[in-house]
PDB file of C-alpha atoms in Angstrom:
ATOM      1  CA  MET R   1      54.589 -25.680  23.044  1.00  0.00           C
ATOM      2  CA  ARG R   2      52.432 -27.554  25.530  1.00  0.00           C
ATOM      3  CA  CYS R   3      51.261 -26.107  28.830  1.00  0.00           C
ATOM      4  CA  ASP R   4      52.943 -27.418  31.988  1.00  0.00           C
ATOM      5  CA  GLU R   5      53.866 -26.461  35.555  1.00  0.00           C
ATOM      6  CA  ARG R   6      56.576 -24.041  34.398  1.00  0.00           C
ATOM      7  CA  ASN R   7      54.703 -22.041  31.756  1.00  0.00           C
ATOM      8  CA  TYR R   8      50.959 -22.151  32.505  1.00  0.00           C
ATOM      9  CA  ILE R   9      50.852 -18.622  33.970  1.00  0.00           C
ATOM     10  CA  GLU R  10      52.627 -17.128  30.986  1.00  0.00           C
ATOM     11  CA  ARG R  11      50.427 -19.054  28.552  1.00  0.00           C
ATOM     12  CA  LEU R  12      47.268 -18.038  30.449  1.00  0.00           C
ATOM     13  CA  LYS R  13      48.252 -14.380  30.133  1.00  0.00           C
ATOM     14  CA  LYS R  14      48.660 -14.938  26.382  1.00  0.00           C
ATOM     15  CA  LYS R  15      45.104 -16.391  26.282  1.00  0.00           C
ATOM     16  CA  LYS R  16      46.210 -19.894  25.307  1.00  0.00           C
ATOM     17  CA  GLU R  17      43.321 -22.283  25.896  1.00  0.00           C
ATOM     18  CA  ASP R  18      45.578 -25.153  26.941  1.00  0.00           C
ATOM     19  CA  ALA R  19      46.585 -23.037  29.954  1.00  0.00           C
ATOM     20  CA  LEU R  20      42.939 -22.750  30.987  1.00  0.00           C
ATOM     21  CA  GLU R  21      42.518 -26.507  30.622  1.00  0.00           C
ATOM     22  CA  TYR R  22      45.635 -26.981  32.743  1.00  0.00           C
ATOM     23  CA  ILE R  23      44.420 -24.762  35.588  1.00  0.00           C
ATOM     24  CA  VAL R  24      40.952 -26.352  35.488  1.00  0.00           C
ATOM     25  CA  ASP R  25      42.540 -29.795  35.791  1.00  0.00           C
ATOM     26  CA  LYS R  26      44.993 -28.703  38.481  1.00  0.00           C
ATOM     27  CA  TYR R  27      42.831 -26.393  40.599  1.00  0.00           C
ATOM     28  CA  LEU R  28      39.257 -27.611  40.138  1.00  0.00           C
ATOM     29  CA  GLY R  29      39.329 -29.219  43.596  1.00  0.00           C
ATOM     30  CA  LEU R  30      40.487 -25.999  45.264  1.00  0.00           C
ATOM     31  CA  VAL R  31      37.886 -23.900  43.465  1.00  0.00           C
ATOM     32  CA  LYS R  32      35.049 -26.356  44.045  1.00  0.00           C
ATOM     33  CA  GLY R  33      35.934 -26.723  47.727  1.00  0.00           C
ATOM     34  CA  THR R  34      36.040 -22.963  48.183  1.00  0.00           C
ATOM     35  CA  VAL R  35      32.753 -22.386  46.373  1.00  0.00           C
ATOM     36  CA  CYS R  36      31.004 -25.202  48.261  1.00  0.00           C
ATOM     37  CA  LYS R  37      32.289 -23.887  51.580  1.00  0.00           C
ATOM     38  CA  VAL R  38      30.942 -20.399  50.902  1.00  0.00           C
ATOM     39  CA  LEU R  39      27.629 -21.437  49.363  1.00  0.00           C
ATOM     40  CA  GLY R  40      26.961 -24.329  51.713  1.00  0.00           C
ATOM     41  CA  PRO R  41      24.472 -27.151  51.291  1.00  0.00           C
ATOM     42  CA  LYS R  42      21.601 -24.811  50.403  1.00  0.00           C
ATOM     43  CA  TYR R  43      22.623 -24.666  46.748  1.00  0.00           C
ATOM     44  CA  GLN R  44      22.106 -27.340  44.108  1.00  0.00           C
ATOM     45  CA  SER R  45      25.059 -28.768  42.213  1.00  0.00           C
ATOM     46  CA  GLY R  46      24.008 -26.953  39.020  1.00  0.00           C
ATOM     47  CA  GLU R  47      24.242 -23.604  40.777  1.00  0.00           C
ATOM     48  CA  ILE R  48      27.615 -24.559  42.250  1.00  0.00           C
ATOM     49  CA  GLU R  49      28.882 -25.609  38.801  1.00  0.00           C
ATOM     50  CA  GLU R  50      27.712 -22.294  37.373  1.00  0.00           C
ATOM     51  CA  CYS R  51      29.654 -20.407  40.046  1.00  0.00           C
ATOM     52  CA  ILE R  52      32.770 -22.541  39.412  1.00  0.00           C
ATOM     53  CA  ASN R  53      32.539 -21.789  35.681  1.00  0.00           C
ATOM     54  CA  ASP R  54      32.260 -18.089  36.501  1.00  0.00           C
ATOM     55  CA  VAL R  55      35.426 -18.337  38.626  1.00  0.00           C
ATOM     56  CA  PHE R  56      37.404 -19.756  35.716  1.00  0.00           C
ATOM     57  CA  LEU R  57      35.876 -17.148  33.395  1.00  0.00           C
ATOM     58  CA  ALA R  58      37.073 -14.412  35.780  1.00  0.00           C
ATOM     59  CA  VAL R  59      40.559 -15.955  35.868  1.00  0.00           C
ATOM     60  CA  TRP R  60      40.628 -16.028  32.066  1.00  0.00           C
ATOM     61  CA  ASN R  61      39.423 -12.434  31.757  1.00  0.00           C
ATOM     62  CA  HIS R  62      41.807 -11.051  34.392  1.00  0.00           C
ATOM     63  CA  ALA R  63      44.891 -13.230  33.876  1.00  0.00           C
ATOM     64  CA  ASN R  64      46.928 -10.270  32.642  1.00  0.00           C
ATOM     65  CA  GLN R  65      46.494  -8.615  36.059  1.00  0.00           C
ATOM     66  CA  PHE R  66      48.208 -11.492  37.889  1.00  0.00           C
ATOM     67  CA  GLU R  67      51.771 -10.979  39.096  1.00  0.00           C
ATOM     68  CA  GLY R  68      53.746 -13.721  40.799  1.00  0.00           C
ATOM     69  CA  ASP R  69      54.646 -17.406  40.738  1.00  0.00           C
ATOM     70  CA  GLY R  70      52.712 -20.659  41.067  1.00  0.00           C
ATOM     71  CA  GLU R  71      52.128 -20.348  44.812  1.00  0.00           C
ATOM     72  CA  ASP R  72      50.916 -16.767  44.376  1.00  0.00           C
ATOM     73  CA  PHE R  73      48.641 -17.965  41.576  1.00  0.00           C
ATOM     74  CA  LYS R  74      47.048 -20.521  43.877  1.00  0.00           C
ATOM     75  CA  LYS R  75      46.343 -17.809  46.479  1.00  0.00           C
ATOM     76  CA  TRP R  76      45.029 -15.449  43.781  1.00  0.00           C
ATOM     77  CA  LEU R  77      42.743 -18.148  42.405  1.00  0.00           C
ATOM     78  CA  TYR R  78      41.482 -18.933  45.914  1.00  0.00           C
ATOM     79  CA  LYS R  79      40.588 -15.275  46.473  1.00  0.00           C
ATOM     80  CA  ILE R  80      38.770 -15.066  43.155  1.00  0.00           C
ATOM     81  CA  ALA R  81      36.815 -18.235  43.987  1.00  0.00           C
ATOM     82  CA  LYS R  82      35.961 -16.978  47.457  1.00  0.00           C
ATOM     83  CA  TYR R  83      34.732 -13.560  46.351  1.00  0.00           C
ATOM     84  CA  GLN R  84      32.952 -14.928  43.283  1.00  0.00           C
ATOM     85  CA  ALA R  85      31.086 -17.358  45.542  1.00  0.00           C
ATOM     86  CA  ILE R  86      30.227 -14.562  47.979  1.00  0.00           C
ATOM     87  CA  ASP R  87      28.857 -12.459  45.111  1.00  0.00           C
ATOM     88  CA  TYR R  88      26.946 -15.467  43.826  1.00  0.00           C
ATOM     89  CA  TYR R  89      25.527 -16.092  47.303  1.00  0.00           C
ATOM     90  CA  ARG R  90      24.300 -12.499  47.463  1.00  0.00           C
ATOM     91  CA  LYS R  91      22.767 -12.666  43.988  1.00  0.00           C
ATOM     92  CA  MET R  92      21.057 -15.953  44.720  1.00  0.00           C
ATOM     93  CA  GLY R  93      19.686 -14.598  47.987  1.00  0.00           C
ATOM     94  CA  LYS R  94      18.215 -11.640  46.140  1.00  0.00           C
ATOM     95  CA  ARG R  95      16.915 -13.952  43.430  1.00  0.00           C
ATOM     96  CA  ASP R  96      15.136 -16.078  46.031  1.00  0.00           C
ATOM     97  CA  GLU R  97      13.484 -12.966  47.474  1.00  0.00           C
ATOM     98  CA  VAL R  98      12.525 -11.692  44.036  1.00  0.00           C
ATOM     99  CA  SER R  99      11.309 -15.080  42.785  1.00  0.00           C
ATOM    100  CA  LEU R 100       8.526 -15.078  45.361  1.00  0.00           C
ATOM    101  CA  ALA R 101       7.409 -11.678  44.149  1.00  0.00           C
ATOM    102  CA  VAL R 102       7.771 -12.724  40.509  1.00  0.00           C
ATOM    103  CA  GLU R 103       5.676 -15.838  41.003  1.00  0.00           C
ATOM    104  CA  SER R 104       2.845 -13.737  42.304  1.00  0.00           C
ATOM    105  CA  LEU R 105       3.216 -11.305  39.400  1.00  0.00           C
ATOM    106  CA  VAL R 106       3.595 -13.842  36.580  1.00  0.00           C
ATOM    107  CA  GLN R 107      -0.076 -14.623  36.614  1.00  0.00           C
ATOM    108  CA  GLY R 108      -0.798 -10.937  36.187  1.00  0.00           C
ATOM    109  CA  LEU R 109       1.651 -10.257  33.310  1.00  0.00           C
ATOM    110  CA  SER R 110       0.266  -7.920  30.722  1.00  0.00           C
ATOM    111  CA  THR R 111       0.148  -9.048  27.122  1.00  0.00           C
ATOM    112  CA  GLU R 112       2.988  -6.639  26.347  1.00  0.00           C
ATOM    113  CA  ASP R 113       5.180  -8.158  29.070  1.00  0.00           C
ATOM    114  CA  GLN R 114       4.433 -11.660  27.823  1.00  0.00           C
ATOM    115  CA  VAL R 115       5.467 -10.639  24.302  1.00  0.00           C
ATOM    116  CA  VAL R 116       8.734  -9.144  25.609  1.00  0.00           C
ATOM    117  CA  LEU R 117       9.423 -12.321  27.584  1.00  0.00           C
ATOM    118  CA  GLN R 118       8.841 -14.468  24.493  1.00  0.00           C
ATOM    119  CA  GLU R 119      11.060 -12.158  22.421  1.00  0.00           C
ATOM    120  CA  ASN R 120      13.879 -12.511  24.963  1.00  0.00           C
ATOM    121  CA  LYS R 121      13.570 -16.297  24.765  1.00  0.00           C
ATOM    122  CA  ARG R 122      13.719 -16.184  20.964  1.00  0.00           C
ATOM    123  CA  GLU R 123      16.766 -13.908  21.085  1.00  0.00           C
ATOM    124  CA  LEU R 124      18.571 -16.301  23.442  1.00  0.00           C
ATOM    125  CA  ALA R 125      17.718 -19.241  21.180  1.00  0.00           C
ATOM    126  CA  THR R 126      19.092 -17.285  18.207  1.00  0.00           C
ATOM    127  CA  PHE R 127      22.353 -16.677  20.081  1.00  0.00           C
ATOM    128  CA  ILE R 128      22.641 -20.339  20.998  1.00  0.00           C
ATOM    129  CA  HIS R 129      22.131 -21.353  17.365  1.00  0.00           C
ATOM    130  CA  THR R 130      25.317 -19.451  16.467  1.00  0.00           C
ATOM    131  CA  LEU R 131      27.321 -21.978  18.493  1.00  0.00           C
ATOM    132  CA  GLN R 132      28.751 -25.204  17.095  1.00  0.00           C
ATOM    133  CA  PRO R 133      26.280 -28.124  17.110  1.00  0.00           C
ATOM    134  CA  ILE R 134      28.030 -29.888  20.004  1.00  0.00           C
ATOM    135  CA  ASP R 135      27.958 -26.673  22.033  1.00  0.00           C
ATOM    136  CA  GLN R 136      24.278 -26.211  21.242  1.00  0.00           C
ATOM    137  CA  LYS R 137      23.606 -29.670  22.662  1.00  0.00           C
ATOM    138  CA  ILE R 138      25.657 -28.913  25.760  1.00  0.00           C
ATOM    139  CA  PHE R 139      23.882 -25.592  26.389  1.00  0.00           C
ATOM    140  CA  ALA R 140      20.450 -27.117  25.844  1.00  0.00           C
ATOM    141  CA  MET R 141      21.186 -29.998  28.186  1.00  0.00           C
ATOM    142  CA  LYS R 142      22.788 -27.842  30.856  1.00  0.00           C
ATOM    143  CA  TYR R 143      20.578 -24.751  30.893  1.00  0.00           C
ATOM    144  CA  PHE R 144      17.225 -25.896  29.542  1.00  0.00           C
ATOM    145  CA  LEU R 145      17.103 -29.475  30.786  1.00  0.00           C
ATOM    146  CA  GLY R 146      19.189 -29.048  33.959  1.00  0.00           C
ATOM    147  CA  VAL R 147      21.564 -31.934  33.197  1.00  0.00           C
ATOM    148  CA  LYS R 148      24.815 -31.890  35.188  1.00  0.00           C
ATOM    149  CA  SER R 149      28.199 -31.578  33.467  1.00  0.00           C
ATOM    150  CA  ASP R 150      29.223 -35.137  34.426  1.00  0.00           C
ATOM    151  CA  GLU R 151      26.105 -36.593  32.817  1.00  0.00           C
ATOM    152  CA  ILE R 152      26.502 -34.409  29.706  1.00  0.00           C
ATOM    153  CA  ALA R 153      30.084 -35.617  29.354  1.00  0.00           C
ATOM    154  CA  LYS R 154      28.975 -39.231  29.677  1.00  0.00           C
ATOM    155  CA  GLN R 155      26.148 -38.864  27.139  1.00  0.00           C
ATOM    156  CA  LEU R 156      28.285 -37.028  24.569  1.00  0.00           C
ATOM    157  CA  GLY R 157      31.466 -39.071  25.048  1.00  0.00           C
ATOM    158  CA  LEU R 158      33.495 -36.114  26.343  1.00  0.00           C
ATOM    159  CA  THR R 159      35.431 -35.436  29.512  1.00  0.00           C
ATOM    160  CA  ARG R 160      33.916 -33.205  32.155  1.00  0.00           C
ATOM    161  CA  THR R 161      36.757 -30.737  31.572  1.00  0.00           C
ATOM    162  CA  ALA R 162      35.901 -30.598  27.867  1.00  0.00           C
ATOM    163  CA  VAL R 163      32.240 -29.907  28.698  1.00  0.00           C
ATOM    164  CA  ASP R 164      33.179 -27.182  31.194  1.00  0.00           C
ATOM    165  CA  ASN R 165      35.595 -25.606  28.704  1.00  0.00           C
ATOM    166  CA  ARG R 166      32.912 -25.591  26.005  1.00  0.00           C
ATOM    167  CA  VAL R 167      30.449 -23.982  28.427  1.00  0.00           C
ATOM    168  CA  PHE R 168      33.069 -21.371  29.315  1.00  0.00           C
ATOM    169  CA  ARG R 169      33.841 -20.563  25.681  1.00  0.00           C
ATOM    170  CA  GLY R 170      30.167 -20.578  24.726  1.00  0.00           C
ATOM    171  CA  LYS R 171      29.240 -18.174  27.516  1.00  0.00           C
ATOM    172  CA  LYS R 172      32.093 -15.921  26.454  1.00  0.00           C
ATOM    173  CA  LYS R 173      30.918 -15.948  22.826  1.00  0.00           C
ATOM    174  CA  LEU R 174      27.305 -15.307  23.811  1.00  0.00           C
ATOM    175  CA  ALA R 175      28.371 -12.395  26.023  1.00  0.00           C
ATOM    176  CA  GLU R 176      30.370 -10.890  23.137  1.00  0.00           C
ATOM    177  CA  GLN R 177      27.401 -11.256  20.786  1.00  0.00           C
ATOM    178  CA  ALA R 178      25.052  -9.709  23.317  1.00  0.00           C
ATOM    179  CA  THR R 179      27.268  -6.632  23.715  1.00  0.00           C
ATOM    180  CA  MET R 180      27.597  -6.270  19.925  1.00  0.00           C
ATOM    181  CA  ASN R 181      23.810  -6.343  19.500  1.00  0.00           C
ATOM    182  CA  ARG R 182      23.156  -3.612  22.030  1.00  0.00           C
TER     183      ARG R 182
END
């Protein structure tokens, strides 16, 4: 059975990936507009894309809590996007404040702190290596090189939706691995 206007909510609740692809295709404009409105011009497109991905991740994780029809879904999705963007705005504001303090402290990192930092980087690289090769490329391009999803899609011969879906699934897998290793 293929996802369409009549069954996407039901399929999303059953964790069918084609339902996620459907809502990304159908509602990306709504989500992006909402996120951009909340975050404003201060944020770079990479940060906005990250927030949008987090919105769809929240929808995926909480789909079973949704009750209603297609119009209710649109309102529910809008609220998730709005509050996710507000949370992101708060986090980024705190990050900006902290980054100034961190920059002044980085030069004074102890050897122990530098070792811990390097260990965290190695651990992240190990997690990324558990992904499929195409996903490894996407993660490296997006998070280490700062390449935008549109450009990644163009370079790898994929659609932007496919890139965003792979980022979503990869982040989910990495989060699961991180909780298992704690």
